[in-house]
Every structure is written in C-alpha cells, then in structure tokens.
Amino acid sequence: MTASEDHVSTPPPLPVEPAVPAPQVETDVWQPLPLRARTLATIATLIGTLIPLAIALGVGLIAADRQPLSFAIAGALLLVIPAWTVWIARRRWLRTRWRLDDDGFGVRRGHMWRSDTRVPGNRVQHLDVRRGPLERAFGLATLIVHTAGTRNSALSLSGLDFEEAERLRDTLAARAARDDDHDDA
C-alpha cells in the first residue's frame, strides 16, 4: 500500500444550516391596516357604486322621459350615494384592527356594531393569501384563516401588506404545526 492509498480523500462534511425559525410578528398589540388599504377601499367602493348607480339612473332617466327635475335628482344621487359609500368604506378601514398573540389570531371591526373574532391557534386548519389585481397594484393581500368546523369556518382579513400577510400566514402555520406536535406527544 502506498501512502496515497492510506489517505483516501473524503469530501469535507456539508455545512449544517441552522433551522430557520418561523418569522415573528409583533404580538399583543392591535395593529391597524396600512394607509394604502384605505385608498384601495375607496377605489373599490367607487367602482362598485358608480357603475350600477349610473346604469340604474340611466334607465330611470329614460323611463322619466328626460324631465329636468329627473336630471337634477340623478345628479344629486350620483354625488350623494358614492360619497356616502366612500365615507362608510373609510370608517370601516379606520375601525379594522388585527392582533396575533399566544392564544391565536384576532380581528376587530366596527364601531357601533363591533365584531371581535378570535381564532385559537389549535383551530387553524390551513391558511391562504389571496391577491386580486387591485390588491397586487397596491401591494396588499387578503389573509384567509380556515378553521375547524363547518359554519363560518373561515376568517378573512383584506387590506394587509403583502409581506405582512405572508408573515402572518407563516407564523400561524408554524404555530399550528407546533400545536399538532404537542398534541401527538
């Protein structure tokens, strides 16, 4: 045996990558939606209000034989109804908050008719991040938390920053997996 045969070269061991912890999201504080969500809510509300309203008023004007008073009423409605719906959309944006804490995920909406929905971490079945064309244009997303159960078994929160929605999804998924591991033990 020669010296070169004694020292068979073995490849160096591969570096072990440390386990990547799940991204952490600030907890125990009610978080507001970003300002871009207010702008998107305004645009979506205007689109959803003006198009059907214009069609309905056009049909109404044709049926009213184009009377001057009909045009005045139609013009007032074209101003008042969209302004009112935009006001409601902006108030809804202002009154929507979310929170992630040790017990799970919560969404609080409304002022007079308040809705406070909590999803315990052990009830999370799966999570989705959805983005429509307007949400993509504004860098926003909708987080959908599917829970165990049949009725009202999903909680959705639209208007989140896309990166925030992904962090929430990953954090909730990691917690759900951790809870499943603890349940099996």
CSV table of C-alpha atoms in Angstrom, one decimal:
chain,number,residue,atom,x,y,z
A,1,MET,CA,0.0,0.0,0.0
A,2,THR,CA,1.3,3.4,-0.8
A,3,ALA,CA,0.9,6.5,1.2
A,4,SER,CA,-1.6,7.9,-1.2
A,5,GLU,CA,-3.8,4.9,-0.8
A,6,ASP,CA,-3.8,5.1,3.0
A,7,HIS,CA,-5.2,8.6,2.9
A,8,VAL,CA,-8.3,8.2,0.8
A,9,SER,CA,-9.7,11.6,0.3
A,10,THR,CA,-13.2,12.0,1.6
A,11,PRO,CA,-15.2,15.1,0.8
A,12,PRO,CA,-15.5,17.6,3.6
A,13,PRO,CA,-18.8,17.4,5.5
A,14,LEU,CA,-21.5,19.6,4.2
A,15,PRO,CA,-22.2,22.6,6.4
A,16,VAL,CA,-25.3,22.2,8.5
A,17,GLU,CA,-27.7,25.0,8.0
A,18,PRO,CA,-29.3,26.2,11.3
A,19,ALA,CA,-33.1,25.7,11.5
A,20,VAL,CA,-34.8,28.8,10.3
A,21,PRO,CA,-37.3,30.0,12.9
A,22,ALA,CA,-40.7,31.0,11.8
A,23,PRO,CA,-41.0,34.7,11.1
A,24,GLN,CA,-42.2,36.6,14.1
A,25,VAL,CA,-44.9,39.1,14.0
A,26,GLU,CA,-45.5,41.7,16.8
A,27,THR,CA,-48.0,40.3,19.2
A,28,ASP,CA,-50.4,41.5,21.9
A,29,VAL,CA,-51.0,44.9,20.1
A,30,TRP,CA,-54.0,45.6,17.9
A,31,GLN,CA,-52.5,46.5,14.5
A,32,PRO,CA,-54.2,48.9,12.0
A,33,LEU,CA,-54.4,48.3,8.3
A,34,PRO,CA,-52.0,50.3,6.1
A,35,LEU,CA,-53.0,53.6,4.6
A,36,ARG,CA,-52.9,52.0,1.1
A,37,ALA,CA,-55.8,49.8,2.2
A,38,ARG,CA,-57.9,52.9,2.7
A,39,THR,CA,-57.1,54.1,-0.8
A,40,LEU,CA,-57.9,50.7,-2.2
A,41,ALA,CA,-61.2,50.6,-0.3
A,42,THR,CA,-62.1,54.0,-1.7
A,43,ILE,CA,-61.4,53.0,-5.3
A,44,ALA,CA,-63.2,49.6,-4.9
A,45,THR,CA,-66.2,51.2,-3.3
A,46,LEU,CA,-66.4,53.9,-6.1
A,47,ILE,CA,-66.2,51.2,-8.8
A,48,GLY,CA,-68.8,49.1,-7.0
A,49,THR,CA,-71.1,52.0,-6.5
A,50,LEU,CA,-70.8,54.2,-9.6
A,51,ILE,CA,-71.2,51.6,-12.3
A,52,PRO,CA,-74.5,50.1,-11.0
A,53,LEU,CA,-75.8,53.5,-9.9
A,54,ALA,CA,-75.1,55.1,-13.3
A,55,ILE,CA,-76.9,52.2,-15.1
A,56,ALA,CA,-79.9,52.4,-12.7
A,57,LEU,CA,-80.1,56.2,-13.1
A,58,GLY,CA,-79.7,56.0,-16.9
A,59,VAL,CA,-82.6,53.6,-17.1
A,60,GLY,CA,-84.6,55.8,-14.7
A,61,LEU,CA,-84.0,58.9,-16.8
A,62,ILE,CA,-85.1,57.1,-19.9
A,63,ALA,CA,-88.3,56.0,-18.1
A,64,ALA,CA,-88.9,59.5,-16.8
A,65,ASP,CA,-88.9,61.0,-20.3
A,66,ARG,CA,-85.8,63.1,-19.5
A,67,GLN,CA,-87.6,65.7,-17.3
A,68,PRO,CA,-85.3,68.5,-15.9
A,69,LEU,CA,-86.2,67.5,-12.4
A,70,SER,CA,-85.1,63.9,-13.1
A,71,PHE,CA,-81.7,65.1,-14.2
A,72,ALA,CA,-81.3,67.2,-11.0
A,73,ILE,CA,-82.3,64.2,-8.8
A,74,ALA,CA,-80.0,61.9,-10.8
A,75,GLY,CA,-77.1,64.3,-10.4
A,76,ALA,CA,-77.7,64.6,-6.7
A,77,LEU,CA,-77.8,60.9,-6.3
A,78,LEU,CA,-74.6,60.5,-8.4
A,79,LEU,CA,-72.9,62.7,-5.8
A,80,VAL,CA,-74.5,61.7,-2.5
A,81,ILE,CA,-74.6,57.9,-2.8
A,82,PRO,CA,-70.9,57.4,-3.8
A,83,ALA,CA,-69.8,60.0,-1.2
A,84,TRP,CA,-71.8,58.1,1.5
A,85,THR,CA,-70.4,54.7,0.5
A,86,VAL,CA,-66.8,56.0,0.4
A,87,TRP,CA,-67.4,57.5,3.9
A,88,ILE,CA,-68.5,54.1,5.1
A,89,ALA,CA,-65.6,52.3,3.5
A,90,ARG,CA,-63.1,54.7,5.1
A,91,ARG,CA,-64.7,54.3,8.5
A,92,ARG,CA,-64.6,50.5,8.1
A,93,TRP,CA,-60.9,50.8,7.3
A,94,LEU,CA,-60.3,53.0,10.3
A,95,ARG,CA,-62.1,50.6,12.6
A,96,THR,CA,-60.5,47.4,11.5
A,97,ARG,CA,-57.6,46.0,13.6
A,98,TRP,CA,-55.9,42.7,13.9
A,99,ARG,CA,-53.8,41.0,16.6
A,100,LEU,CA,-51.7,37.9,16.9
A,101,ASP,CA,-51.0,36.7,20.4
A,102,ASP,CA,-50.2,33.5,22.2
A,103,ASP,CA,-53.8,32.4,22.1
A,104,GLY,CA,-54.3,32.9,18.4
A,105,PHE,CA,-55.4,35.4,15.7
A,106,GLY,CA,-58.0,38.1,16.3
A,107,VAL,CA,-59.8,40.6,14.1
A,108,ARG,CA,-61.8,43.5,15.4
A,109,ARG,CA,-64.1,45.5,13.2
A,110,GLY,CA,-66.8,48.2,13.5
A,111,HIS,CA,-67.7,50.9,16.0
A,112,MET,CA,-71.4,50.8,16.7
A,113,TRP,CA,-71.8,47.2,15.6
A,114,ARG,CA,-68.5,45.8,16.8
A,115,SER,CA,-67.3,42.4,15.7
A,116,ASP,CA,-64.4,40.8,17.6
A,117,THR,CA,-63.4,37.4,16.1
A,118,ARG,CA,-60.8,35.2,17.6
A,119,VAL,CA,-59.3,32.1,16.1
A,120,PRO,CA,-57.4,29.9,18.6
A,121,GLY,CA,-54.2,28.6,17.2
A,122,ASN,CA,-55.2,25.0,17.6
A,123,ARG,CA,-58.3,25.5,15.4
A,124,VAL,CA,-56.3,26.6,12.3
A,125,GLN,CA,-56.7,24.1,9.5
A,126,HIS,CA,-55.0,25.9,6.7
A,127,LEU,CA,-54.2,29.4,5.5
A,128,ASP,CA,-54.4,31.2,2.2
A,129,VAL,CA,-53.1,34.5,0.9
A,130,ARG,CA,-55.2,35.9,-1.9
A,131,ARG,CA,-54.4,38.9,-4.1
A,132,GLY,CA,-56.7,40.3,-6.7
A,133,PRO,CA,-55.5,42.7,-9.5
A,134,LEU,CA,-56.2,45.9,-7.5
A,135,GLU,CA,-54.6,44.4,-4.3
A,136,ARG,CA,-51.5,43.5,-6.4
A,137,ALA,CA,-51.3,47.0,-7.7
A,138,PHE,CA,-51.3,48.4,-4.2
A,139,GLY,CA,-49.0,45.8,-2.7
A,140,LEU,CA,-51.8,44.4,-0.5
A,141,ALA,CA,-53.3,40.9,0.1
A,142,THR,CA,-56.1,39.1,1.9
A,143,LEU,CA,-55.3,36.6,4.6
A,144,ILE,CA,-57.8,33.7,4.9
A,145,VAL,CA,-57.6,31.6,8.0
A,146,HIS,CA,-59.6,28.3,7.6
A,147,THR,CA,-60.7,26.8,10.8
A,148,ALA,CA,-62.1,23.5,12.0
A,149,GLY,CA,-65.9,23.4,11.7
A,150,THR,CA,-68.5,23.7,9.0
A,151,ARG,CA,-70.3,27.0,9.6
A,152,ASN,CA,-68.4,30.3,9.3
A,153,SER,CA,-65.2,28.2,9.2
A,154,ALA,CA,-63.0,30.9,7.7
A,155,LEU,CA,-61.9,34.3,8.8
A,156,SER,CA,-60.6,36.7,6.1
A,157,LEU,CA,-58.8,40.0,6.6
A,158,SER,CA,-58.3,42.1,3.5
A,159,GLY,CA,-56.1,45.1,3.1
A,160,LEU,CA,-52.9,43.7,4.7
A,161,ASP,CA,-49.5,44.5,3.3
A,162,PHE,CA,-48.5,41.5,1.2
A,163,GLU,CA,-45.3,40.8,3.2
A,164,GLU,CA,-47.3,41.1,6.5
A,165,ALA,CA,-49.9,38.7,5.2
A,166,GLU,CA,-47.2,36.2,4.3
A,167,ARG,CA,-45.5,36.6,7.7
A,168,LEU,CA,-48.9,36.1,9.5
A,169,ARG,CA,-49.6,33.0,7.3
A,170,ASP,CA,-46.2,31.5,8.1
A,171,THR,CA,-46.3,32.3,11.8
A,172,LEU,CA,-49.8,30.9,12.2
A,173,ALA,CA,-48.8,27.8,10.2
A,174,ALA,CA,-45.8,27.3,12.3
A,175,ARG,CA,-47.9,27.6,15.5
A,176,ALA,CA,-50.5,25.2,14.2
A,177,ALA,CA,-47.8,22.7,13.3
A,178,ARG,CA,-46.2,23.2,16.8
A,179,ASP,CA,-49.6,22.6,18.4
A,180,ASP,CA,-50.1,19.5,16.4
A,181,ASP,CA,-46.7,18.2,17.5
A,182,HIS,CA,-47.6,18.9,21.1
A,183,ASP,CA,-51.0,17.1,20.7
A,184,ASP,CA,-49.3,14.0,19.4
A,185,ALA,CA,-46.9,13.7,22.4
